[in-house]
PDB file of C-alpha atoms in Angstrom:
ATOM      1  CA  MET A   1      14.971  47.913  87.574  1.00  0.00           C
ATOM      2  CA  SER A   2      14.264  44.876  85.373  1.00  0.00           C
ATOM      3  CA  ILE A   3      14.201  41.394  86.895  1.00  0.00           C
ATOM      4  CA  PRO A   4      16.907  39.118  85.437  1.00  0.00           C
ATOM      5  CA  ARG A   5      15.888  35.760  84.019  1.00  0.00           C
ATOM      6  CA  ILE A   6      18.331  32.948  84.792  1.00  0.00           C
ATOM      7  CA  ALA A   7      18.442  29.548  83.079  1.00  0.00           C
ATOM      8  CA  ILE A   8      19.383  26.545  85.208  1.00  0.00           C
ATOM      9  CA  THR A   9      20.483  23.157  83.910  1.00  0.00           C
ATOM     10  CA  THR A  10      20.216  20.261  86.364  1.00  0.00           C
ATOM     11  CA  GLY A  11      23.150  18.296  84.958  1.00  0.00           C
ATOM     12  CA  GLU A  12      23.377  14.532  85.408  1.00  0.00           C
ATOM     13  CA  PRO A  13      19.812  13.373  86.183  1.00  0.00           C
ATOM     14  CA  ALA A  14      21.021  10.542  88.442  1.00  0.00           C
ATOM     15  CA  GLY A  15      23.110  12.945  90.538  1.00  0.00           C
ATOM     16  CA  ILE A  16      22.340  15.690  93.026  1.00  0.00           C
ATOM     17  CA  GLY A  17      21.719  18.380  90.403  1.00  0.00           C
ATOM     18  CA  PRO A  18      17.914  18.059  90.572  1.00  0.00           C
ATOM     19  CA  ASP A  19      18.083  17.909  94.385  1.00  0.00           C
ATOM     20  CA  ILE A  20      20.022  21.127  94.885  1.00  0.00           C
ATOM     21  CA  VAL A  21      17.884  23.012  92.347  1.00  0.00           C
ATOM     22  CA  ILE A  22      14.748  21.921  94.205  1.00  0.00           C
ATOM     23  CA  MET A  23      16.295  22.963  97.531  1.00  0.00           C
ATOM     24  CA  ALA A  24      17.239  26.370  96.114  1.00  0.00           C
ATOM     25  CA  ALA A  25      13.580  26.921  95.188  1.00  0.00           C
ATOM     26  CA  LYS A  26      12.574  26.969  98.863  1.00  0.00           C
ATOM     27  CA  ARG A  27      13.494  30.674  99.079  1.00  0.00           C
ATOM     28  CA  GLU A  28      12.470  33.800  97.196  1.00  0.00           C
ATOM     29  CA  TRP A  29      14.793  35.232  94.553  1.00  0.00           C
ATOM     30  CA  ASP A  30      15.244  38.688  93.046  1.00  0.00           C
ATOM     31  CA  ALA A  31      15.233  36.988  89.661  1.00  0.00           C
ATOM     32  CA  GLU A  32      13.147  34.675  87.548  1.00  0.00           C
ATOM     33  CA  LEU A  33      14.654  31.188  87.598  1.00  0.00           C
ATOM     34  CA  VAL A  34      13.909  28.851  84.684  1.00  0.00           C
ATOM     35  CA  VAL A  35      14.879  25.202  85.110  1.00  0.00           C
ATOM     36  CA  ILE A  36      15.504  23.293  81.879  1.00  0.00           C
ATOM     37  CA  ALA A  37      14.666  19.744  82.892  1.00  0.00           C
ATOM     38  CA  ASP A  38      12.330  16.771  82.661  1.00  0.00           C
ATOM     39  CA  LEU A  39       9.203  17.681  84.630  1.00  0.00           C
ATOM     40  CA  ASN A  40       8.632  14.144  85.907  1.00  0.00           C
ATOM     41  CA  LEU A  41      12.234  13.996  87.120  1.00  0.00           C
ATOM     42  CA  LEU A  42      11.709  17.158  89.155  1.00  0.00           C
ATOM     43  CA  ARG A  43       8.398  15.937  90.565  1.00  0.00           C
ATOM     44  CA  GLU A  44       9.813  12.555  91.562  1.00  0.00           C
ATOM     45  CA  ARG A  45      12.911  14.050  93.152  1.00  0.00           C
ATOM     46  CA  ALA A  46      10.870  16.660  95.037  1.00  0.00           C
ATOM     47  CA  ALA A  47       8.691  13.869  96.421  1.00  0.00           C
ATOM     48  CA  LEU A  48      11.786  11.925  97.537  1.00  0.00           C
ATOM     49  CA  LEU A  49      13.065  15.026  99.302  1.00  0.00           C
ATOM     50  CA  GLY A  50       9.707  15.777 100.880  1.00  0.00           C
ATOM     51  CA  GLN A  51       9.544  19.167  99.150  1.00  0.00           C
ATOM     52  CA  LYS A  52       6.189  20.530  98.026  1.00  0.00           C
ATOM     53  CA  LEU A  53       6.769  22.698  94.984  1.00  0.00           C
ATOM     54  CA  GLU A  54       4.545  24.322  92.422  1.00  0.00           C
ATOM     55  CA  PHE A  55       5.876  23.613  88.940  1.00  0.00           C
ATOM     56  CA  ILE A  56       4.924  26.228  86.345  1.00  0.00           C
ATOM     57  CA  HIS A  57       5.508  25.897  82.605  1.00  0.00           C
ATOM     58  CA  PHE A  58       7.859  28.604  81.343  1.00  0.00           C
ATOM     59  CA  ASN A  59       6.511  31.163  78.886  1.00  0.00           C
ATOM     60  CA  ALA A  60       9.237  33.299  77.332  1.00  0.00           C
ATOM     61  CA  ASP A  61       6.715  35.910  76.176  1.00  0.00           C
ATOM     62  CA  ARG A  62       5.480  36.900  79.594  1.00  0.00           C
ATOM     63  CA  GLN A  63       7.089  39.632  81.686  1.00  0.00           C
ATOM     64  CA  THR A  64       9.725  38.454  84.148  1.00  0.00           C
ATOM     65  CA  ALA A  65       8.776  38.325  87.813  1.00  0.00           C
ATOM     66  CA  ARG A  66      10.578  37.556  91.062  1.00  0.00           C
ATOM     67  CA  GLN A  67      10.703  33.894  91.975  1.00  0.00           C
ATOM     68  CA  ARG A  68       8.255  32.966  94.709  1.00  0.00           C
ATOM     69  CA  ALA A  69       9.401  30.593  97.434  1.00  0.00           C
ATOM     70  CA  GLY A  70       8.123  27.094  96.746  1.00  0.00           C
ATOM     71  CA  SER A  71       7.717  27.535  92.992  1.00  0.00           C
ATOM     72  CA  LEU A  72       9.776  26.615  89.946  1.00  0.00           C
ATOM     73  CA  LEU A  73       9.418  27.723  86.354  1.00  0.00           C
ATOM     74  CA  VAL A  74      10.202  24.761  84.110  1.00  0.00           C
ATOM     75  CA  HIS A  75      11.226  24.663  80.471  1.00  0.00           C
ATOM     76  CA  PRO A  76      10.361  20.973  79.988  1.00  0.00           C
ATOM     77  CA  ILE A  77      12.503  18.555  78.020  1.00  0.00           C
ATOM     78  CA  THR A  78      12.165  14.788  78.114  1.00  0.00           C
ATOM     79  CA  LEU A  79      14.508  12.124  79.437  1.00  0.00           C
ATOM     80  CA  ALA A  80      15.126   9.093  77.266  1.00  0.00           C
ATOM     81  CA  THR A  81      14.822   6.814  80.286  1.00  0.00           C
ATOM     82  CA  ARG A  82      13.392   7.405  83.748  1.00  0.00           C
ATOM     83  CA  ALA A  83      16.270   8.491  85.994  1.00  0.00           C
ATOM     84  CA  GLN A  84      17.141   6.454  89.079  1.00  0.00           C
ATOM     85  CA  PRO A  85      18.997   8.391  91.797  1.00  0.00           C
ATOM     86  CA  GLY A  86      22.602   7.230  91.924  1.00  0.00           C
ATOM     87  CA  ARG A  87      22.396   5.000  88.829  1.00  0.00           C
ATOM     88  CA  LEU A  88      24.002   6.314  85.664  1.00  0.00           C
ATOM     89  CA  ASP A  89      22.353   5.616  82.318  1.00  0.00           C
ATOM     90  CA  SER A  90      24.140   6.690  79.145  1.00  0.00           C
ATOM     91  CA  SER A  91      20.839   6.818  77.254  1.00  0.00           C
ATOM     92  CA  ASN A  92      20.133  10.081  79.095  1.00  0.00           C
ATOM     93  CA  SER A  93      23.402  11.729  78.037  1.00  0.00           C
ATOM     94  CA  GLN A  94      21.878  13.457  75.016  1.00  0.00           C
ATOM     95  CA  TYR A  95      19.265  14.946  77.373  1.00  0.00           C
ATOM     96  CA  VAL A  96      22.087  16.574  79.349  1.00  0.00           C
ATOM     97  CA  ILE A  97      23.575  18.025  76.157  1.00  0.00           C
ATOM     98  CA  ASN A  98      20.162  19.222  74.962  1.00  0.00           C
ATOM     99  CA  SER A  99      19.565  21.103  78.199  1.00  0.00           C
ATOM    100  CA  LEU A 100      22.907  22.896  77.832  1.00  0.00           C
ATOM    101  CA  ASN A 101      22.203  23.830  74.224  1.00  0.00           C
ATOM    102  CA  LEU A 102      18.809  25.279  75.136  1.00  0.00           C
ATOM    103  CA  ALA A 103      20.366  27.388  77.898  1.00  0.00           C
ATOM    104  CA  ILE A 104      23.186  28.602  75.643  1.00  0.00           C
ATOM    105  CA  ASP A 105      20.827  29.469  72.788  1.00  0.00           C
ATOM    106  CA  GLY A 106      18.535  31.286  75.214  1.00  0.00           C
ATOM    107  CA  CYS A 107      21.432  33.344  76.574  1.00  0.00           C
ATOM    108  CA  LEU A 108      22.743  34.186  73.102  1.00  0.00           C
ATOM    109  CA  GLY A 109      19.222  35.119  71.990  1.00  0.00           C
ATOM    110  CA  GLY A 110      18.541  37.384  74.950  1.00  0.00           C
ATOM    111  CA  VAL A 111      15.864  35.173  76.518  1.00  0.00           C
ATOM    112  CA  PHE A 112      18.091  34.568  79.560  1.00  0.00           C
ATOM    113  CA  GLY A 113      20.505  36.941  81.229  1.00  0.00           C
ATOM    114  CA  ALA A 114      22.741  34.139  82.503  1.00  0.00           C
ATOM    115  CA  MET A 115      22.955  30.382  82.889  1.00  0.00           C
ATOM    116  CA  VAL A 116      23.804  28.311  85.975  1.00  0.00           C
ATOM    117  CA  THR A 117      24.919  24.711  85.571  1.00  0.00           C
ATOM    118  CA  ALA A 118      24.606  21.826  88.005  1.00  0.00           C
ATOM    119  CA  PRO A 119      27.289  19.112  87.754  1.00  0.00           C
ATOM    120  CA  VAL A 120      27.491  16.620  84.900  1.00  0.00           C
ATOM    121  CA  GLN A 121      29.130  13.186  84.770  1.00  0.00           C
ATOM    122  CA  LYS A 122      31.643  13.425  81.935  1.00  0.00           C
ATOM    123  CA  SER A 123      32.308   9.681  81.852  1.00  0.00           C
ATOM    124  CA  VAL A 124      28.723   8.662  81.100  1.00  0.00           C
ATOM    125  CA  ILE A 125      28.403  11.320  78.381  1.00  0.00           C
ATOM    126  CA  ASN A 126      31.505   9.900  76.696  1.00  0.00           C
ATOM    127  CA  ASP A 127      30.129   6.366  77.191  1.00  0.00           C
ATOM    128  CA  ALA A 128      27.204   7.461  75.023  1.00  0.00           C
ATOM    129  CA  GLY A 129      29.616   8.244  72.185  1.00  0.00           C
ATOM    130  CA  ILE A 130      29.408  12.017  72.733  1.00  0.00           C
ATOM    131  CA  SER A 131      32.760  13.804  72.884  1.00  0.00           C
ATOM    132  CA  PHE A 132      32.629  15.930  76.036  1.00  0.00           C
ATOM    133  CA  SER A 133      35.622  17.125  78.076  1.00  0.00           C
ATOM    134  CA  GLY A 134      33.725  19.519  80.333  1.00  0.00           C
ATOM    135  CA  HIS A 135      31.284  22.391  80.601  1.00  0.00           C
ATOM    136  CA  THR A 136      33.942  25.024  79.935  1.00  0.00           C
ATOM    137  CA  GLU A 137      35.148  23.525  76.677  1.00  0.00           C
ATOM    138  CA  PHE A 138      31.589  22.778  75.538  1.00  0.00           C
ATOM    139  CA  LEU A 139      30.476  26.358  76.185  1.00  0.00           C
ATOM    140  CA  ALA A 140      33.522  27.785  74.412  1.00  0.00           C
ATOM    141  CA  GLU A 141      32.846  25.695  71.308  1.00  0.00           C
ATOM    142  CA  ALA A 142      29.100  26.355  71.322  1.00  0.00           C
ATOM    143  CA  THR A 143      29.620  30.122  71.523  1.00  0.00           C
ATOM    144  CA  GLN A 144      32.610  30.085  69.135  1.00  0.00           C
ATOM    145  CA  THR A 145      34.848  31.568  71.821  1.00  0.00           C
ATOM    146  CA  PRO A 146      38.544  30.825  71.180  1.00  0.00           C
ATOM    147  CA  ASP A 147      39.841  31.655  74.679  1.00  0.00           C
ATOM    148  CA  VAL A 148      38.186  31.289  78.071  1.00  0.00           C
ATOM    149  CA  VAL A 149      39.419  31.572  81.658  1.00  0.00           C
ATOM    150  CA  MET A 150      38.318  29.588  84.701  1.00  0.00           C
ATOM    151  CA  LEU A 151      37.606  31.690  87.779  1.00  0.00           C
ATOM    152  CA  LEU A 152      36.497  30.386  91.148  1.00  0.00           C
ATOM    153  CA  THR A 153      35.033  32.819  93.609  1.00  0.00           C
ATOM    154  CA  THR A 154      33.798  32.884  97.175  1.00  0.00           C
ATOM    155  CA  ASP A 155      32.428  35.826  99.118  1.00  0.00           C
ATOM    156  CA  LYS A 156      36.023  36.733 100.097  1.00  0.00           C
ATOM    157  CA  LEU A 157      38.324  35.515  97.325  1.00  0.00           C
ATOM    158  CA  ARG A 158      38.560  35.200  93.521  1.00  0.00           C
ATOM    159  CA  VAL A 159      41.143  32.902  91.944  1.00  0.00           C
ATOM    160  CA  ALA A 160      41.629  32.608  88.164  1.00  0.00           C
ATOM    161  CA  LEU A 161      43.839  30.061  86.402  1.00  0.00           C
ATOM    162  CA  VAL A 162      46.323  30.381  83.551  1.00  0.00           C
ATOM    163  CA  THR A 163      46.295  26.607  82.984  1.00  0.00           C
ATOM    164  CA  THR A 164      43.563  24.250  84.152  1.00  0.00           C
ATOM    165  CA  HIS A 165      43.487  20.476  83.852  1.00  0.00           C
ATOM    166  CA  LEU A 166      47.073  19.718  82.845  1.00  0.00           C
ATOM    167  CA  PRO A 167      49.600  17.309  84.358  1.00  0.00           C
ATOM    168  CA  LEU A 168      52.024  19.266  86.501  1.00  0.00           C
ATOM    169  CA  SER A 169      54.893  18.241  84.223  1.00  0.00           C
ATOM    170  CA  ALA A 170      53.193  19.980  81.278  1.00  0.00           C
ATOM    171  CA  VAL A 171      52.535  23.295  83.023  1.00  0.00           C
ATOM    172  CA  PRO A 172      55.862  25.161  82.519  1.00  0.00           C
ATOM    173  CA  ALA A 173      55.863  24.706  78.737  1.00  0.00           C
ATOM    174  CA  ALA A 174      52.194  25.680  78.547  1.00  0.00           C
ATOM    175  CA  ILE A 175      52.731  29.060  80.212  1.00  0.00           C
ATOM    176  CA  THR A 176      53.739  31.190  77.249  1.00  0.00           C
ATOM    177  CA  GLY A 177      53.747  34.962  77.071  1.00  0.00           C
ATOM    178  CA  LYS A 178      50.847  34.800  74.628  1.00  0.00           C
ATOM    179  CA  LEU A 179      48.709  32.629  76.935  1.00  0.00           C
ATOM    180  CA  LEU A 180      49.481  34.718  80.009  1.00  0.00           C
ATOM    181  CA  GLU A 181      48.748  37.960  78.160  1.00  0.00           C
ATOM    182  CA  ARG A 182      45.430  36.682  76.834  1.00  0.00           C
ATOM    183  CA  THR A 183      44.444  35.348  80.272  1.00  0.00           C
ATOM    184  CA  LEU A 184      45.164  38.708  81.872  1.00  0.00           C
ATOM    185  CA  GLU A 185      43.172  40.494  79.147  1.00  0.00           C
ATOM    186  CA  ILE A 186      40.111  38.310  79.696  1.00  0.00           C
ATOM    187  CA  LEU A 187      40.361  38.481  83.473  1.00  0.00           C
ATOM    188  CA  HIS A 188      40.715  42.274  83.486  1.00  0.00           C
ATOM    189  CA  THR A 189      37.888  42.757  80.952  1.00  0.00           C
ATOM    190  CA  ASP A 190      35.372  40.531  82.721  1.00  0.00           C
ATOM    191  CA  LEU A 191      36.207  41.834  86.195  1.00  0.00           C
ATOM    192  CA  THR A 192      35.414  45.248  84.719  1.00  0.00           C
ATOM    193  CA  ASN A 193      32.365  44.430  82.600  1.00  0.00           C
ATOM    194  CA  LYS A 194      30.777  41.528  84.463  1.00  0.00           C
ATOM    195  CA  PHE A 195      31.764  42.268  88.054  1.00  0.00           C
ATOM    196  CA  GLY A 196      31.540  46.045  87.829  1.00  0.00           C
ATOM    197  CA  LEU A 197      35.093  46.798  89.013  1.00  0.00           C
ATOM    198  CA  SER A 198      36.351  50.018  87.456  1.00  0.00           C
ATOM    199  CA  SER A 199      40.075  49.294  87.824  1.00  0.00           C
ATOM    200  CA  PRO A 200      40.478  45.693  89.012  1.00  0.00           C
ATOM    201  CA  ARG A 201      43.629  44.897  90.943  1.00  0.00           C
ATOM    202  CA  ILE A 202      45.101  41.503  90.048  1.00  0.00           C
ATOM    203  CA  ALA A 203      47.783  39.691  92.045  1.00  0.00           C
ATOM    204  CA  VAL A 204      49.815  37.431  89.721  1.00  0.00           C
ATOM    205  CA  LEU A 205      51.552  34.415  91.230  1.00  0.00           C
ATOM    206  CA  GLY A 206      54.923  33.124  90.128  1.00  0.00           C
ATOM    207  CA  LEU A 207      55.315  29.568  88.901  1.00  0.00           C
ATOM    208  CA  ASN A 208      58.272  28.469  91.005  1.00  0.00           C
ATOM    209  CA  PRO A 209      58.929  28.500  94.760  1.00  0.00           C
ATOM    210  CA  HIS A 210      59.712  32.036  95.927  1.00  0.00           C
ATOM    211  CA  ALA A 211      58.622  33.201  92.450  1.00  0.00           C
ATOM    212  CA  GLY A 212      61.898  31.846  91.075  1.00  0.00           C
ATOM    213  CA  GLU A 213      64.119  33.743  93.528  1.00  0.00           C
ATOM    214  CA  ASN A 214      65.813  35.782  90.798  1.00  0.00           C
ATOM    215  CA  GLY A 215      66.408  32.752  88.618  1.00  0.00           C
ATOM    216  CA  HIS A 216      67.901  30.489  91.295  1.00  0.00           C
ATOM    217  CA  MET A 217      64.711  28.366  91.482  1.00  0.00           C
ATOM    218  CA  GLY A 218      63.574  28.542  87.897  1.00  0.00           C
ATOM    219  CA  THR A 219      63.651  31.014  85.039  1.00  0.00           C
ATOM    220  CA  GLU A 220      59.994  31.144  83.943  1.00  0.00           C
ATOM    221  CA  GLU A 221      59.459  34.326  85.954  1.00  0.00           C
ATOM    222  CA  ILE A 222      62.420  36.110  84.342  1.00  0.00           C
ATOM    223  CA  ASN A 223      61.805  34.840  80.826  1.00  0.00           C
ATOM    224  CA  THR A 224      58.005  34.953  80.612  1.00  0.00           C
ATOM    225  CA  ILE A 225      55.998  36.121  83.606  1.00  0.00           C
ATOM    226  CA  ILE A 226      57.750  39.381  84.502  1.00  0.00           C
ATOM    227  CA  PRO A 227      58.018  40.656  80.895  1.00  0.00           C
ATOM    228  CA  THR A 228      54.336  39.910  80.333  1.00  0.00           C
ATOM    229  CA  ILE A 229      53.298  41.661  83.532  1.00  0.00           C
ATOM    230  CA  GLU A 230      55.334  44.714  82.521  1.00  0.00           C
ATOM    231  CA  ARG A 231      53.782  44.799  79.023  1.00  0.00           C
ATOM    232  CA  MET A 232      50.292  44.605  80.470  1.00  0.00           C
ATOM    233  CA  GLN A 233      51.054  47.260  83.078  1.00  0.00           C
ATOM    234  CA  ASP A 234      52.137  49.539  80.218  1.00  0.00           C
ATOM    235  CA  ARG A 235      48.689  48.942  78.715  1.00  0.00           C
ATOM    236  CA  GLY A 236      47.027  50.155  81.911  1.00  0.00           C
ATOM    237  CA  LEU A 237      46.335  46.937  83.821  1.00  0.00           C
ATOM    238  CA  ASN A 238      46.682  47.138  87.588  1.00  0.00           C
ATOM    239  CA  LEU A 239      48.922  44.155  88.335  1.00  0.00           C
ATOM    240  CA  LEU A 240      50.976  43.064  91.323  1.00  0.00           C
ATOM    241  CA  GLY A 241      53.629  40.378  91.055  1.00  0.00           C
ATOM    242  CA  PRO A 242      54.897  37.878  90.394  1.00  0.00           C
ATOM    243  CA  LEU A 243      54.273  36.882  94.000  1.00  0.00           C
ATOM    244  CA  PRO A 244      55.439  33.721  95.778  1.00  0.00           C
ATOM    245  CA  ALA A 245      52.380  31.487  96.102  1.00  0.00           C
ATOM    246  CA  ASP A 246      53.187  30.497  99.676  1.00  0.00           C
ATOM    247  CA  THR A 247      52.878  34.085 100.960  1.00  0.00           C
ATOM    248  CA  ALA A 248      50.435  35.657  98.495  1.00  0.00           C
ATOM    249  CA  PHE A 249      47.285  34.476 100.268  1.00  0.00           C
ATOM    250  CA  ASN A 250      47.646  36.662 103.309  1.00  0.00           C
ATOM    251  CA  PRO A 251      45.177  39.343 104.475  1.00  0.00           C
ATOM    252  CA  LYS A 252      47.446  42.264 103.592  1.00  0.00           C
ATOM    253  CA  ILE A 253      47.795  41.237  99.949  1.00  0.00           C
ATOM    254  CA  LEU A 254      44.268  39.881  99.511  1.00  0.00           C
ATOM    255  CA  GLY A 255      42.851  43.052 101.044  1.00  0.00           C
ATOM    256  CA  ASN A 256      44.566  45.042  98.302  1.00  0.00           C
ATOM    257  CA  CYS A 257      43.508  42.983  95.271  1.00  0.00           C
ATOM    258  CA  ASP A 258      40.300  41.927  93.525  1.00  0.00           C
ATOM    259  CA  ALA A 259      41.552  38.620  92.129  1.00  0.00           C
ATOM    260  CA  VAL A 260      44.537  36.288  92.232  1.00  0.00           C
ATOM    261  CA  LEU A 261      45.873  34.743  89.024  1.00  0.00           C
ATOM    262  CA  ALA A 262      47.422  31.323  89.669  1.00  0.00           C
ATOM    263  CA  MET A 263      49.645  29.593  87.145  1.00  0.00           C
ATOM    264  CA  TYR A 264      48.114  26.129  87.591  1.00  0.00           C
ATOM    265  CA  HIS A 265      45.109  24.362  89.090  1.00  0.00           C
ATOM    266  CA  ASP A 266      46.486  23.157  92.418  1.00  0.00           C
ATOM    267  CA  GLN A 267      48.464  26.329  93.081  1.00  0.00           C
ATOM    268  CA  GLY A 268      45.424  28.486  93.758  1.00  0.00           C
ATOM    269  CA  LEU A 269      42.356  26.322  94.178  1.00  0.00           C
ATOM    270  CA  PRO A 270      43.298  24.437  97.372  1.00  0.00           C
ATOM    271  CA  VAL A 271      43.458  27.759  99.218  1.00  0.00           C
ATOM    272  CA  LEU A 272      40.133  28.931  97.811  1.00  0.00           C
ATOM    273  CA  LYS A 273      38.368  25.640  98.484  1.00  0.00           C
ATOM    274  CA  HIS A 274      39.766  25.446 102.006  1.00  0.00           C
ATOM    275  CA  SER A 275      38.291  28.841 102.765  1.00  0.00           C
ATOM    276  CA  GLY A 276      34.975  28.366 100.985  1.00  0.00           C
ATOM    277  CA  PHE A 277      34.278  24.752 100.009  1.00  0.00           C
ATOM    278  CA  GLY A 278      30.593  24.153  99.418  1.00  0.00           C
ATOM    279  CA  ASN A 279      30.022  27.844  98.805  1.00  0.00           C
ATOM    280  CA  ALA A 280      32.454  28.482  95.970  1.00  0.00           C
ATOM    281  CA  VAL A 281      31.335  29.273  92.437  1.00  0.00           C
ATOM    282  CA  ASN A 282      32.945  28.399  89.112  1.00  0.00           C
ATOM    283  CA  VAL A 283      32.670  31.241  86.575  1.00  0.00           C
ATOM    284  CA  THR A 284      33.674  30.946  82.923  1.00  0.00           C
ATOM    285  CA  LEU A 285      35.231  34.221  81.784  1.00  0.00           C
ATOM    286  CA  GLY A 286      35.643  35.288  78.174  1.00  0.00           C
ATOM    287  CA  LEU A 287      32.271  34.026  76.968  1.00  0.00           C
ATOM    288  CA  PRO A 288      29.712  36.338  75.320  1.00  0.00           C
ATOM    289  CA  ILE A 289      27.268  35.116  77.990  1.00  0.00           C
ATOM    290  CA  VAL A 290      27.297  34.823  81.785  1.00  0.00           C
ATOM    291  CA  ARG A 291      27.812  31.291  83.071  1.00  0.00           C
ATOM    292  CA  THR A 292      28.317  30.177  86.663  1.00  0.00           C
ATOM    293  CA  SER A 293      28.421  26.712  88.176  1.00  0.00           C
ATOM    294  CA  VAL A 294      28.795  24.777  91.397  1.00  0.00           C
ATOM    295  CA  ASP A 295      32.211  23.805  92.758  1.00  0.00           C
ATOM    296  CA  HIS A 296      31.390  20.113  93.272  1.00  0.00           C
ATOM    297  CA  GLY A 297      30.550  16.934  91.396  1.00  0.00           C
ATOM    298  CA  THR A 298      27.450  14.818  90.894  1.00  0.00           C
ATOM    299  CA  ALA A 299      27.655  13.041  94.302  1.00  0.00           C
ATOM    300  CA  LEU A 300      25.686  10.037  93.057  1.00  0.00           C
ATOM    301  CA  ASP A 301      25.630   8.492  96.520  1.00  0.00           C
ATOM    302  CA  LEU A 302      23.705  11.482  97.903  1.00  0.00           C
ATOM    303  CA  ALA A 303      21.111  11.799  95.122  1.00  0.00           C
ATOM    304  CA  GLY A 304      17.585  11.630  96.495  1.00  0.00           C
ATOM    305  CA  SER A 305      18.781  11.349 100.104  1.00  0.00           C
ATOM    306  CA  GLY A 306      18.150  14.919 101.203  1.00  0.00           C
ATOM    307  CA  LYS A 307      21.756  15.192 102.404  1.00  0.00           C
ATOM    308  CA  ALA A 308      23.133  17.251  99.497  1.00  0.00           C
ATOM    309  CA  ASN A 309      24.273  20.758 100.386  1.00  0.00           C
ATOM    310  CA  PRO A 310      22.705  23.418  98.118  1.00  0.00           C
ATOM    311  CA  GLY A 311      25.119  26.131  99.280  1.00  0.00           C
ATOM    312  CA  SER A 312      27.183  26.214  96.089  1.00  0.00           C
ATOM    313  CA  ILE A 313      24.244  26.445  93.686  1.00  0.00           C
ATOM    314  CA  VAL A 314      22.641  29.118  95.843  1.00  0.00           C
ATOM    315  CA  ARG A 315      25.845  31.119  95.632  1.00  0.00           C
ATOM    316  CA  ALA A 316      26.172  30.363  91.884  1.00  0.00           C
ATOM    317  CA  LEU A 317      22.697  31.804  91.368  1.00  0.00           C
ATOM    318  CA  GLU A 318      23.533  34.882  93.439  1.00  0.00           C
ATOM    319  CA  VAL A 319      26.703  35.512  91.420  1.00  0.00           C
ATOM    320  CA  ALA A 320      24.867  34.961  88.120  1.00  0.00           C
ATOM    321  CA  ILE A 321      22.194  37.472  89.161  1.00  0.00           C
ATOM    322  CA  GLU A 322      24.851  40.016  90.162  1.00  0.00           C
ATOM    323  CA  MET A 323      26.806  39.544  86.925  1.00  0.00           C
ATOM    324  CA  SER A 324      23.733  39.675  84.691  1.00  0.00           C
ATOM    325  CA  GLY A 325      22.977  43.132  86.060  1.00  0.00           C
ATOM    326  CA  GLN A 326      26.357  44.504  84.946  1.00  0.00           C
ATOM    327  CA  GLY A 327      25.670  44.356  81.207  1.00  0.00           C
TER     328      GLY A 327
END
């Protein structure tokens, strides 16, 4: 069995991205991890954290090998300005973008089997005059992928979203039959191809309370959601719903499905994050590459303190390794 090679970007250099990557290197991995980062940044942050690591320059031509505890392979790129923990500097924003582009190009070119991203600070990237609305959108554009789906997963639950970062007032109009159909297609395909599920079972939530209660609490279910579910069932998808969101997350239903499809961000994610915060993983579905990420932000106040929790990046790496072996 070949050893997967995983690219890691450390995100905002003033945040906890470098910290959690360094912490994750304390254990052995059944993969080769390649960190795309400034070598001096990693050395300085490791010293702050009291972690003794061996930093090894990455060579793409050599055979992959399992990651040894206490070592990190580094694909070095250079910061514009020395990073200070907790202090944003827009001059380093292009560095963040460069690290992402190197990881994406490496995945598309077959050098890496997957990429794992630490959190970025969108505001400081935009302050540098770089248009950036988020990892997901950036990855979609860079890989020329027209449609992507956000999935968050823990060891017990997977929740995908039809709409993501929209005001609640804009959600009903955004949920069209075309969008819902495409979301279900991507979710079904990637659960099959990237998670290795032969016939994934998907629980689809309704939009309104009680899933509309036969039109008495909204008509989106009758007009859009139910007809789309029926069309996709006719195409062979294993779908359940639409289900009322307030009763869908119970053991009986969750035990009989592989993923839940929520209509909007705060319909599904509060439940998932309550059950697995700090150990949840963000997966971008629909891409021609495997990408996972942490479920938290840059936590500038914790950078360099040793108090950051590496649980989410550890789990993101585990999921990336599992998914990269499905191709």
